[in-house]
mmCIF file of C-alpha atoms and ligand atoms in Angstrom:
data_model
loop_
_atom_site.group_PDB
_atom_site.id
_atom_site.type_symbol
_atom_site.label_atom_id
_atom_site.label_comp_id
_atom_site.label_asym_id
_atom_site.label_seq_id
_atom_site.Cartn_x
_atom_site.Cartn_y
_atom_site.Cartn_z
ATOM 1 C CA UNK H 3 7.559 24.622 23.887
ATOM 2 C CA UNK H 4 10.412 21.634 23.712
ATOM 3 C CA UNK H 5 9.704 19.485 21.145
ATOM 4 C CA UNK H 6 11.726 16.031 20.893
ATOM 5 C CA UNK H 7 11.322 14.090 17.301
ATOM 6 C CA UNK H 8 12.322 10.119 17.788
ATOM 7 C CA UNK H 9 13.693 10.130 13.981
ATOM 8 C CA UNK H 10 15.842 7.954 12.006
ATOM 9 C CA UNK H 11 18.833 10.233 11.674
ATOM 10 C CA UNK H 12 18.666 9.862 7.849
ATOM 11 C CA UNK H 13 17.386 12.662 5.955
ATOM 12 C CA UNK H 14 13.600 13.071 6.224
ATOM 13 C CA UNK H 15 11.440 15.447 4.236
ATOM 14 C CA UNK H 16 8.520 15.510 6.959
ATOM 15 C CA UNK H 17 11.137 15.974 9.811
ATOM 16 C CA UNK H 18 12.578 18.949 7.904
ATOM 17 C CA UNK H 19 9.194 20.452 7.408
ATOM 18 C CA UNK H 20 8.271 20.041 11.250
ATOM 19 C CA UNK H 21 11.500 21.114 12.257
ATOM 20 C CA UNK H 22 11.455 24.812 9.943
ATOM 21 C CA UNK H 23 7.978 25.138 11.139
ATOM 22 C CA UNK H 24 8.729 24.819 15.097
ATOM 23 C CA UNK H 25 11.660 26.684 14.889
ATOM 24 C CA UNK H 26 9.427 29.583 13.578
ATOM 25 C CA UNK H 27 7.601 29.541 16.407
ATOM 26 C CA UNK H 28 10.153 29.865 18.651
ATOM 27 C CA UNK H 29 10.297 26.199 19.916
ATOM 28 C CA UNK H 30 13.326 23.999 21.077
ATOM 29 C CA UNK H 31 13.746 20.938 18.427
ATOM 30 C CA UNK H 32 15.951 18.403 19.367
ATOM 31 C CA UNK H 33 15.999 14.910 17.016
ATOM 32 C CA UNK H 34 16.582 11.579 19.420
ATOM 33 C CA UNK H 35 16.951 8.152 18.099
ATOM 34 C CA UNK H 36 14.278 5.816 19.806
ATOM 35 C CA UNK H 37 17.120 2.561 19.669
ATOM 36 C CA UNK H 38 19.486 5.369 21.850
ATOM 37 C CA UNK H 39 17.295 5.423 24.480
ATOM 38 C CA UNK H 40 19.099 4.845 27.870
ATOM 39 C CA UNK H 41 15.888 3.738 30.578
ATOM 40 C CA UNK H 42 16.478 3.877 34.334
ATOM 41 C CA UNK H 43 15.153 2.055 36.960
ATOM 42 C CA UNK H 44 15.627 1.905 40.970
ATOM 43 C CA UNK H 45 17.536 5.448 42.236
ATOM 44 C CA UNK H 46 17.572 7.319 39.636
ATOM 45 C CA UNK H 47 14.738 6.074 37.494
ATOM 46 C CA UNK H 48 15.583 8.499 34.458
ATOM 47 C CA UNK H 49 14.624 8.091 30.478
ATOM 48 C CA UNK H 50 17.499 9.976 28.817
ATOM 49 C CA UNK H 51 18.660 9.910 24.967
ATOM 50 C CA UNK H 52 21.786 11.602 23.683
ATOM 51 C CA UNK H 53 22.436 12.519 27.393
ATOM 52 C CA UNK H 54 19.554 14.756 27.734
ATOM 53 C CA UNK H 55 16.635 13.566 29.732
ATOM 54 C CA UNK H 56 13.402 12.906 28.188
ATOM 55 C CA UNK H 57 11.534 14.297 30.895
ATOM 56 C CA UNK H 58 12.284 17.904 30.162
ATOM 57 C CA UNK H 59 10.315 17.746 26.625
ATOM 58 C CA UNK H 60 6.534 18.672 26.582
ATOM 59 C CA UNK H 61 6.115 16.640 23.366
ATOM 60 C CA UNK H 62 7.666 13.840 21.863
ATOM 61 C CA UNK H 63 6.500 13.312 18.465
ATOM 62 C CA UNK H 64 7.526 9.528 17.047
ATOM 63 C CA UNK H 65 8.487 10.144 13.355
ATOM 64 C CA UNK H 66 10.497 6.392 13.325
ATOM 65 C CA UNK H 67 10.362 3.342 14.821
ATOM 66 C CA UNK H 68 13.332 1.100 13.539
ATOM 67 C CA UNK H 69 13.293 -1.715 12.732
ATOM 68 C CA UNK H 70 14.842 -4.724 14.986
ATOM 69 C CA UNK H 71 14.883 -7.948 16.717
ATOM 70 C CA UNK H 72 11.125 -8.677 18.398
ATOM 71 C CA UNK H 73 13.157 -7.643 21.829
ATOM 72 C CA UNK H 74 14.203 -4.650 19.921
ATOM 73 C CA UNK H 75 11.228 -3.467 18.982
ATOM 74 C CA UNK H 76 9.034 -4.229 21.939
ATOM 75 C CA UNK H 77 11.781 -2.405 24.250
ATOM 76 C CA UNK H 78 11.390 0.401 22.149
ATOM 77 C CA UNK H 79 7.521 0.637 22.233
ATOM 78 C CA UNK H 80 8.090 -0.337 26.062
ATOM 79 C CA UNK H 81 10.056 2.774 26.432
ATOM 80 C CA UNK H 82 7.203 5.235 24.681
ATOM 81 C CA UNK H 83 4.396 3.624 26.902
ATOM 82 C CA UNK H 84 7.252 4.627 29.832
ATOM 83 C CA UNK H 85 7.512 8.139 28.480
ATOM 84 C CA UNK H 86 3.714 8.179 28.434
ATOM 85 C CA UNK H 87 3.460 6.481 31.902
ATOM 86 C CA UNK H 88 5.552 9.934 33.240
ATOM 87 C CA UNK H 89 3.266 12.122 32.023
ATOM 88 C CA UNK H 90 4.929 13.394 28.842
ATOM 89 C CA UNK H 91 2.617 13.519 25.997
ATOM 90 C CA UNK H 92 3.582 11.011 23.265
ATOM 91 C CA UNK H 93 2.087 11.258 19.847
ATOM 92 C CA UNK H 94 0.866 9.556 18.390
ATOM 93 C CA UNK H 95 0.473 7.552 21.392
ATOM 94 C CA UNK H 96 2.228 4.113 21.595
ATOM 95 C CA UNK H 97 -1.094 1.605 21.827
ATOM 96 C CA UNK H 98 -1.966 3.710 18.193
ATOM 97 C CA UNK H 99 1.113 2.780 16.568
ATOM 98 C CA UNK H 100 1.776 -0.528 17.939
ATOM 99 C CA UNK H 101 -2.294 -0.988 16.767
ATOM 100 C CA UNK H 102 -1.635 0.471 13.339
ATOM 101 C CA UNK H 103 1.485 -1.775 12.725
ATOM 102 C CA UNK H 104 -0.447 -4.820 12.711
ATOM 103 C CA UNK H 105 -3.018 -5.023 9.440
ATOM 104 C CA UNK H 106 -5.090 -7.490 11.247
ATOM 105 C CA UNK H 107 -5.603 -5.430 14.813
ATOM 106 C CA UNK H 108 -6.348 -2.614 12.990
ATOM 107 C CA UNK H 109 -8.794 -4.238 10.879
ATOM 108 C CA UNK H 110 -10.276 -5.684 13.458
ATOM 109 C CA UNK H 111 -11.151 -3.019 15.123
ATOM 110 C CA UNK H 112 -12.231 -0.799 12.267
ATOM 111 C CA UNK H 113 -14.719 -3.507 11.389
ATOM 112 C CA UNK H 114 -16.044 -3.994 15.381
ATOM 113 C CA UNK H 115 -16.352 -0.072 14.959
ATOM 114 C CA UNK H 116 -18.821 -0.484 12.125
ATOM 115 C CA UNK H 117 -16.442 0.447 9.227
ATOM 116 C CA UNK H 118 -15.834 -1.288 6.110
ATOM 117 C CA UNK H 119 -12.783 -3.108 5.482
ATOM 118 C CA UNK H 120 -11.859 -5.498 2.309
ATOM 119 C CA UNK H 121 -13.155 -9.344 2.511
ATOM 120 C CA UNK H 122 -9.929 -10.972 4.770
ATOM 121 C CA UNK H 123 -8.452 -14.281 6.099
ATOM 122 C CA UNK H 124 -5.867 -14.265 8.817
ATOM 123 C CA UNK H 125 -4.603 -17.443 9.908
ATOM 124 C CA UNK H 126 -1.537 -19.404 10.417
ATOM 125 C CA UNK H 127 -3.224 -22.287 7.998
ATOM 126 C CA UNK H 128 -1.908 -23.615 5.092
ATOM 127 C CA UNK H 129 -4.968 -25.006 3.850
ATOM 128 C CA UNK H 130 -7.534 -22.513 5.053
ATOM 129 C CA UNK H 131 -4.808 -19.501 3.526
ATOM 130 C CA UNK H 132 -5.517 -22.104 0.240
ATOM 131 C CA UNK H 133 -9.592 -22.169 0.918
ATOM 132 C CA UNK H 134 -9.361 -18.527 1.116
ATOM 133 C CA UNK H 135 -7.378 -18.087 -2.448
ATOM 134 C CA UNK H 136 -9.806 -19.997 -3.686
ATOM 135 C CA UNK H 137 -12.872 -18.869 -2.504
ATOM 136 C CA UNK H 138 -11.961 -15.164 -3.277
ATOM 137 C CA UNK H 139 -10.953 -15.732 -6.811
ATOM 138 C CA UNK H 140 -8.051 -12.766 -6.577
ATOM 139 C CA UNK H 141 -6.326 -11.750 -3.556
ATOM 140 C CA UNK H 142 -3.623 -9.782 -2.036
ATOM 141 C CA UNK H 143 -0.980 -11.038 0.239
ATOM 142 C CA UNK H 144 0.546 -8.768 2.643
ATOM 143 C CA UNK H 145 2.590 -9.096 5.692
ATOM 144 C CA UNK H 146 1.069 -8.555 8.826
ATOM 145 C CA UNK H 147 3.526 -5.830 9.410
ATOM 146 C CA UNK H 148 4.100 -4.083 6.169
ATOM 147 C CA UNK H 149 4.361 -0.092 4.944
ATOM 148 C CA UNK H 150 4.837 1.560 1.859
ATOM 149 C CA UNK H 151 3.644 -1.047 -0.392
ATOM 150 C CA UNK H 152 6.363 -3.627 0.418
ATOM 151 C CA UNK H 153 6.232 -7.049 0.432
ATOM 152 C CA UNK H 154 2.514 -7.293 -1.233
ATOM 153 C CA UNK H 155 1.415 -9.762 -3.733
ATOM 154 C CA UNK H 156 -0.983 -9.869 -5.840
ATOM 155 C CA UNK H 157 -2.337 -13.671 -6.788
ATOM 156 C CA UNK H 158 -4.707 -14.760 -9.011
ATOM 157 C CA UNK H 159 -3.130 -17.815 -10.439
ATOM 158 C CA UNK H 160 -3.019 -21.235 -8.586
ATOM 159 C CA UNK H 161 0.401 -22.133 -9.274
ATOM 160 C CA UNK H 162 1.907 -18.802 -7.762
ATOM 161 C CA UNK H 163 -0.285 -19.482 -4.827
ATOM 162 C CA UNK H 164 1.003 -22.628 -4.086
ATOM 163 C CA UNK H 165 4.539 -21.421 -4.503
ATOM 164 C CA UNK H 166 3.568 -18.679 -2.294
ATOM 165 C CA UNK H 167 2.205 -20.450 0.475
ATOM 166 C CA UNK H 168 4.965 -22.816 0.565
ATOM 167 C CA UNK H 169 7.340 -20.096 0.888
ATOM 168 C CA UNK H 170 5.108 -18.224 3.459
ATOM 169 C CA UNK H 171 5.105 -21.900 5.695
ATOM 170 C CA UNK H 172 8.675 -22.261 5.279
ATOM 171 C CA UNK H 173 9.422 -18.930 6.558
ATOM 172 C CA UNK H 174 6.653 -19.175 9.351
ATOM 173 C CA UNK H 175 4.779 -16.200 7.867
ATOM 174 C CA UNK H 176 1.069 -15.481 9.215
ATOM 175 C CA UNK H 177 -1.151 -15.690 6.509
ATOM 176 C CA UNK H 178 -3.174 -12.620 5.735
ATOM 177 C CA UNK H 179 -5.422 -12.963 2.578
ATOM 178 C CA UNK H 180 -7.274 -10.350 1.206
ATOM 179 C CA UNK H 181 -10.092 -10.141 -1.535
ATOM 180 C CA UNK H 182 -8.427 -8.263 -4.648
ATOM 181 C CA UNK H 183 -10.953 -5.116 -4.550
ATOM 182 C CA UNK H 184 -10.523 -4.015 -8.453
ATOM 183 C CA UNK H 185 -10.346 0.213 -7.649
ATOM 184 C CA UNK H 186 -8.523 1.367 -11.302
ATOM 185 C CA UNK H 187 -5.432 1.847 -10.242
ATOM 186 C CA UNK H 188 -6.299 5.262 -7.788
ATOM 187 C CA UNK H 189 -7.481 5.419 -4.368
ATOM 188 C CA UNK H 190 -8.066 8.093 -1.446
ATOM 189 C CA UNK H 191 -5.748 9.215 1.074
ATOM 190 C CA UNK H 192 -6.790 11.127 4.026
ATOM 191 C CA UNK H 193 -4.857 13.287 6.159
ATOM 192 C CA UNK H 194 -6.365 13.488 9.563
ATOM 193 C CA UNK H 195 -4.940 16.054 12.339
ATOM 194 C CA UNK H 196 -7.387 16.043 15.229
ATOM 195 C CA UNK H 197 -10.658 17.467 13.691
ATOM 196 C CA UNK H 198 -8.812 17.932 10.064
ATOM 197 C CA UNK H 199 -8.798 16.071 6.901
ATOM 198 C CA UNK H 200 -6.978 16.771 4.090
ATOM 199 C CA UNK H 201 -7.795 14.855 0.978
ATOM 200 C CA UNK H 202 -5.627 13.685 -2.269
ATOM 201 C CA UNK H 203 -6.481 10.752 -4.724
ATOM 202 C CA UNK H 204 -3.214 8.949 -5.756
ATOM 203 C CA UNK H 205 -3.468 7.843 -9.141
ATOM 204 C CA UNK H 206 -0.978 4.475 -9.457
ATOM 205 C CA UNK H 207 1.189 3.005 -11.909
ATOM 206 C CA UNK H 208 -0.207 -0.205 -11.403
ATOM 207 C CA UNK H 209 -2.661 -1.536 -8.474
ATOM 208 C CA UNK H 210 0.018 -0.192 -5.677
ATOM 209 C CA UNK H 211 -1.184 3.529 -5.259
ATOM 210 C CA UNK H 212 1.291 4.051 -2.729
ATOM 211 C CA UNK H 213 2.972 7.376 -3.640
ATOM 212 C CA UNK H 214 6.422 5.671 -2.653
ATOM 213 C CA UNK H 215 5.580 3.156 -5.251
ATOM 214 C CA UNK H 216 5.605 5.954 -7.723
ATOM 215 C CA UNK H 217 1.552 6.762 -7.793
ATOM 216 C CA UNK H 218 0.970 10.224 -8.051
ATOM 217 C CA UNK H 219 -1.022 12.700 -6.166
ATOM 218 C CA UNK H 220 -4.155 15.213 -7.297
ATOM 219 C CA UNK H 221 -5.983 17.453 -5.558
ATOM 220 C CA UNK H 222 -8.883 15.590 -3.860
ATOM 221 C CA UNK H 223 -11.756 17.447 -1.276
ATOM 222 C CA UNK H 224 -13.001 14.654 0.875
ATOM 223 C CA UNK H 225 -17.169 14.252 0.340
ATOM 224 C CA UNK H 226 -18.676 13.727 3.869
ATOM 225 C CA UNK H 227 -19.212 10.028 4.030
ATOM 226 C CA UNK H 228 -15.127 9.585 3.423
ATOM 227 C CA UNK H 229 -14.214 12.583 5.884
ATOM 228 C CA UNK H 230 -16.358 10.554 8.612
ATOM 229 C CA UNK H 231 -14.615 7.347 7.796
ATOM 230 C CA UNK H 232 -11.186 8.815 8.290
ATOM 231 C CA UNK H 233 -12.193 10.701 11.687
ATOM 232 C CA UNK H 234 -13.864 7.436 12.930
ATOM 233 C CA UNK H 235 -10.802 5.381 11.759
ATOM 234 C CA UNK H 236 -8.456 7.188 13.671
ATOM 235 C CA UNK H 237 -10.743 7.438 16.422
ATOM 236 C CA UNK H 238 -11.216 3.588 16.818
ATOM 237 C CA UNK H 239 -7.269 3.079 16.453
ATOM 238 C CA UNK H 240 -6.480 6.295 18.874
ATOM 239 C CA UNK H 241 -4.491 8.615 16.460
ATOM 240 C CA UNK H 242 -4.225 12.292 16.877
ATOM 241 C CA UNK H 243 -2.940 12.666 13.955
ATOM 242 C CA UNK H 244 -3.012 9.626 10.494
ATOM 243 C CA UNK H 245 -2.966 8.883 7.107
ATOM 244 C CA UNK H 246 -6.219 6.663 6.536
ATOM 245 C CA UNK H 247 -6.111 4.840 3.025
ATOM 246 C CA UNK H 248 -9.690 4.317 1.278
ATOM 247 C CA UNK H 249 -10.317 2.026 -1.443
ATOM 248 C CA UNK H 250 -13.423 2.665 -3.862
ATOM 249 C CA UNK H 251 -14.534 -0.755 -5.380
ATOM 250 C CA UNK H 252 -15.904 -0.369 -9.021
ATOM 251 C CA UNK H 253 -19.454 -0.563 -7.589
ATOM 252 C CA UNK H 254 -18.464 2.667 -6.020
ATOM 253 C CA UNK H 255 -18.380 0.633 -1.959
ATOM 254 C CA UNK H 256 -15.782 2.343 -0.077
ATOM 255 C CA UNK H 257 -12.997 0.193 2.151
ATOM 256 C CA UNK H 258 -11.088 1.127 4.515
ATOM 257 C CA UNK H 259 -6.894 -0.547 3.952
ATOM 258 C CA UNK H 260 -5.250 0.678 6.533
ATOM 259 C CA UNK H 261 -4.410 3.389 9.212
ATOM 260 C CA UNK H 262 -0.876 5.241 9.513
ATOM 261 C CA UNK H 263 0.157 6.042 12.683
ATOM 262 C CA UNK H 264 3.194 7.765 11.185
ATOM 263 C CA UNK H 265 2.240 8.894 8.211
ATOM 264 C CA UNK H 266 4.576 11.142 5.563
ATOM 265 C CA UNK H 267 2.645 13.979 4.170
ATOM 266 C CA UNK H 268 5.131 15.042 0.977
ATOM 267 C CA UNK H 269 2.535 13.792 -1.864
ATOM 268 C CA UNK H 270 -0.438 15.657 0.473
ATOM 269 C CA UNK H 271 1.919 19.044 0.460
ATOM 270 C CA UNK H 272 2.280 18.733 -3.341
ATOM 271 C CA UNK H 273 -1.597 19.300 -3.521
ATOM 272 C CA UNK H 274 -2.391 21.307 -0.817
ATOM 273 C CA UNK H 275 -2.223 25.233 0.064
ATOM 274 C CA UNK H 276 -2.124 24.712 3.332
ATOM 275 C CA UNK H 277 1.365 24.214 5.411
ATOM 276 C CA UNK H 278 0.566 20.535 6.791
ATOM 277 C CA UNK H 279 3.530 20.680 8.842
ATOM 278 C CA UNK H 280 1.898 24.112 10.452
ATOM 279 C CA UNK H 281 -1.479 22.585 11.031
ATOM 280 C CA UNK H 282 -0.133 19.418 12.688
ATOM 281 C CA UNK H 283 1.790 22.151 15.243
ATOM 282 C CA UNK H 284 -1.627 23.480 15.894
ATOM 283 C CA UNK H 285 -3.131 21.006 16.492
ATOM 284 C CA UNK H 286 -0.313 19.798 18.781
ATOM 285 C CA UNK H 287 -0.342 23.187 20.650
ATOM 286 C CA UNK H 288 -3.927 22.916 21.272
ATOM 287 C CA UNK H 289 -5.413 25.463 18.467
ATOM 288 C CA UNK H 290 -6.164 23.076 16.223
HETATM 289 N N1 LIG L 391 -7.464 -5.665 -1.129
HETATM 290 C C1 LIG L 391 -6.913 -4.866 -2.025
HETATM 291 N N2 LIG L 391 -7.383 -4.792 -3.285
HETATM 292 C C2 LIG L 391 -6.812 -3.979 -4.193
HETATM 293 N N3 LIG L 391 -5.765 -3.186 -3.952
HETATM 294 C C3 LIG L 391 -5.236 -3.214 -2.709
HETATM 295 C C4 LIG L 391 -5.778 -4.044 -1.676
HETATM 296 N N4 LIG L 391 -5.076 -3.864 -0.570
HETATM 297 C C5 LIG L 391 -4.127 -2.960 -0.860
HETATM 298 N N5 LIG L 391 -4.215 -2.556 -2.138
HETATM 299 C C6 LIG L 391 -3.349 -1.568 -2.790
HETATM 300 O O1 LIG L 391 -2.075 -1.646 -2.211
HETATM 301 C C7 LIG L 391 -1.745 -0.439 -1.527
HETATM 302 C C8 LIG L 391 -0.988 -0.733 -0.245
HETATM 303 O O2 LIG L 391 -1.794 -1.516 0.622
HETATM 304 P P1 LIG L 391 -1.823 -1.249 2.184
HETATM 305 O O3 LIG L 391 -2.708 -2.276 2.807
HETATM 306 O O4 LIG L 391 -2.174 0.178 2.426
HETATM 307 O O5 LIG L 391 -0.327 -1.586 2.623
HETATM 308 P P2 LIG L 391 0.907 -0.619 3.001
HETATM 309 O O6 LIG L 391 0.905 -0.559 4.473
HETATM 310 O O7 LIG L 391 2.095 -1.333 2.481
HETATM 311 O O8 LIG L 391 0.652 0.733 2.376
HETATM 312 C C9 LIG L 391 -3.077 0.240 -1.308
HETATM 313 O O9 LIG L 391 -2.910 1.645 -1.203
HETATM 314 C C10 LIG L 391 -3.851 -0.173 -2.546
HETATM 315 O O10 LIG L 391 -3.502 0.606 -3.654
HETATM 316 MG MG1 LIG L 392 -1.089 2.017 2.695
#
């Protein structure tokens, strides 16, 4: 088996992890950076990275996208579909993780598949982000193309609202405005790889219970109702593999926040027997 990892070159704990593991098994790893990629069209047409063709790889698994201009980045999600287009398997595929990068595609579909997702307003309106402040009471703020936390308010008071939105206007932002869903600082994160889920609850410093915003993980089995939530959500967004986020309201209503198309598994190892990195191989081999 030749595996190819699109990484960011910087040191990466799940990269490591998947490396040690394939090497095991006696695969080729090579690491490519997706903004290297060299595309050909016309006589040659070739996809090469690093001076080694792209081609030769039965799986390309996408571990980074970098950041970039919008040309940047749609080049480089124009190159996966490309890769895809010759027949090498991508994972996850491109449509998931250009779905999962965008909070309000992926919400919209998880809500057209039947799934619950928190109270929202999307809009590029001042006033109606303002109606929608005000009618929820509490919200959160995110970017429309956020990770990790970053970039998230949360606003209850009027004044920061109106600072906010003048900011957001100023800066051409999208609005997206979210119902505050009070959840006691924890929530549920579930690992799904094909058929799989691994469970963990990640117990926050604050409302954040992102584990790169310091929450921590505990062991966590996933009751049947949340397993079938995470399967479907990947499902409806096309994941083989993601890190589904569930919210549990205080009147015990699960949400699902968001999808991961490329989601880091350290926290999950921490609480887990199993070798994550060796499941997701299975599963990517076929014995999964
Ligand atoms: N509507 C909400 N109500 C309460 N907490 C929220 C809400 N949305 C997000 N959070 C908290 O913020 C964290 C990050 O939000 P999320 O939408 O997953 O963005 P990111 O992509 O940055 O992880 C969640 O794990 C949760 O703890
Ligand atoms: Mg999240």
């Amino acid at each position: 088996m030749r595996l190819g990892i699109f990484t960011s070159g910087r040191r990466d704990w799940n990269v490591e992890r998947l490396r040690e593991e394939a090497l095991r098994r006696g695969w080729e790893c090579h690491e490519f950076p997706l903004q290297g990629v060299v595309a050909r069209l016309g006589e040659r047409p070739r996809v090469t990275c690093l001076g080694r063709d792209l081609e030769e790889f039965d799986l390309l698994l996408v571990r980074w996208v970098p950041k970039g201009s919008a040309e940047q980045l749609v080049f480089r999600m124009d190159v996966l579909h490309r890769l895809e287009n010759l027949g090498i398997r991508v994972v996850n595929p491109p449509s998931s993780i250009e779905r999962c990068a965008d909070k309000f595609y992926t919400n919209s579909l998880l809500e057209d598949a039947g799934l619950p997702v928190p109270p929202t307003v999307v809009t590029e309106r001042r006033e109606e982000a303002r109606r929608a402040f005000e009618g929820y009471g509490e919200v959160v703020v995110k970017p429309l193309f956020g990770s990790l936390g970053a970039g998230m308010l949360r606003v209850k008071e009027g004044d920061l609202a109106y600072r906010l939105f003048s900011v957001l206007e100023y800066g051409r932002h999208v609005y997206y405005v979210q119902k505050f869903i009070p959840h006691g600082n924890w929530d549920l994160r579930i690992l799904v790889i094909g058929e799989r889920t691994l469970g963990m609850r990640r117990v926050g410093r604050d409302w954040k219970t992102n584990v790169s915003a310091g929450a921590l993980p505990e062991p966590w089995e996933p009751d049947e109702e949340s397993r079938e939530m995470a399967l479907r959500a990947a499902e409806v967004v096309g994941c083989e593999y993601a890190g589904v986020d569930l919210l549990v309201g205080e009147d015990g209503r699960k949400y699902v926040v968001e999808v991961n198309a490329i989601p880091g598994w350290k926290g999950m190892q921490s609480v887990r027997r199993e070798n994550v990195a060796s499941l997701l191989l299975d599963h990517l081999e076929g014995k999964g």
